Amino acid sequence: MTDTTVAEEFDGPPSVSLRARGRWLRWGLLAVWGPGLVVMLADTDAGSLITASQSGAQWGYRMVLPQLMLMPILYVVQEMTVRLGIVTKRGHGALIRERFGRGWAWLSAFTLFASAIGALLTEFAGVAGVGELFGVSRWVSIPVATAALLALAFTGSYRRVERIGLIVGAAELAFLVAMVLARPRLDALLDGLSSMPLGNSSYLLLVAANVGAVIMPWMVFYQQGAVVDKRLSEATIRQARYDTATGAVLTQLIMIAVVVTMASTVGEHDGGASLNTVGEIANSLTPYLGRTGGTVLFGLGMLGAALVAAIVASLAGAWGLAEVFGWRHTLNERPNRETAKFYITYGLAHVVGAVLVLASVDLVNLAVDVEVMNALLLPIVLGLLLALEAKALPEQWRMRGPHKYITWVLCLVVMGFGLYMVPQALGLT
């Protein structure tokens, strides 16, 4: 919908104009909003939530400030993908191939593959863990989740996938309820906000994991591909930015809710508790929140997070690889000869992830390791994103003034932090 169309709707008698404005607010926002909210809800995936749980249990409220600081970084990164996708009508991988050649496209495909497969492993492991909380074998929960996710993509409608993703992801709001039930102490929270022990290597490694848990390579590929598949026009960029900003705030509030919940319960009373499975995390909360807060709310939020992230990570992987190899790719067509490679890639990603998790995976250690890997990949991902923003967009759509300098500084800080953590993550220090 263009600005001209909206303006024409408002012409006429006041009563008609108000009704038209109401229709625009209902349907116009739904037509534009979605990619930002979905990708941000997926950002708070099973691995991210487990990393946040570990952070709160081990370091208490001192992990809240890093989450707040990541909020603007998350927004400026994803806002660039919105402009690139809407203005160029190209996905992220396709733009890299067109502007910088196949070599850089292959490098971007590697970062995408590594982060997407790592994400899918944590999502399926999260589904398995939640199922086991309620006595359901992973041999039942994983195949059922895999079949549902495959069926969803084969419906032939991006908008349907997006709306189902939003409904499923809304289950993550359960973590906000759990935080209220945990009754965090305001004085302890304020003390934690003023303390960041950056000299401690264990704290730094968890901060790196949280950085990787917030800004992931597959998010860049997904949101840029989503605004293209949704066929958004340049007139919708402002609303798409609001969509992204709202999602950035929401996802970090959910991360903060998990950190605070763990800090005010396990962190204050049993910081050394074993947290090696989803069940152990939920059981550690049960003495403080009861079965409803510790198991039902935690399980519901984790399941919603894992499923919406599985949708987004697998789609990002399939979109990105299709763009690099030049395959036709869209969710707005059912599988056919032209889109077969795209859908096969999407399907295989789920099957491989499901098989690996059924073969048993240490979820907590895997989740933290995957998020640290994401942080280490950020220099490549953000470097290419900044280069595309400066080269692929027409002059009027590029960043300038304070916006440009703030974005570059934030991205360079994150990239530098990723590089700084390489020796420690590889065990060289």
Short mmCIF file of C-alpha atoms in Angstrom, two decimals, residues 80 83-84 95 99-100 382-400 404 408:
data_model
loop_
_atom_site.label_atom_id
_atom_site.label_comp_id
_atom_site.label_asym_id
_atom_site.label_seq_id
_atom_site.Cartn_x
_atom_site.Cartn_y
_atom_site.Cartn_z
CA MET A 80 20.03 -1.84 7.66
CA ARG A 83 16.43 -0.75 3.86
CA LEU A 84 18.59 -3.06 1.77
CA LEU A 95 23.39 -8.68 -3.05
CA ARG A 99 28.34 -6.53 -5.55
CA PHE A 100 31.37 -8.43 -4.30
CA LEU A 382 28.58 -6.99 10.05
CA GLY A 383 31.50 -6.05 7.80
CA LEU A 384 29.63 -7.27 4.72
CA LEU A 385 26.41 -5.63 5.90
CA LEU A 386 28.06 -2.23 6.36
CA ALA A 387 29.77 -2.54 2.97
CA LEU A 388 26.46 -3.34 1.26
CA GLU A 389 24.73 -0.41 2.96
CA ALA A 390 27.44 1.92 1.62
CA LYS A 391 27.61 0.44 -1.90
CA ALA A 392 24.31 -1.17 -2.87
CA LEU A 393 21.84 1.56 -1.84
CA PRO A 394 21.09 4.72 -3.84
CA GLU A 395 22.49 7.86 -2.20
CA GLN A 396 19.14 8.99 -0.75
CA TRP A 397 18.71 5.72 1.17
CA ARG A 398 22.17 5.51 2.72
CA MET A 399 22.95 6.50 6.28
CA ARG A 400 24.34 9.94 6.88
CA LYS A 404 25.79 6.80 10.17
CA TRP A 408 29.40 2.38 12.51
#
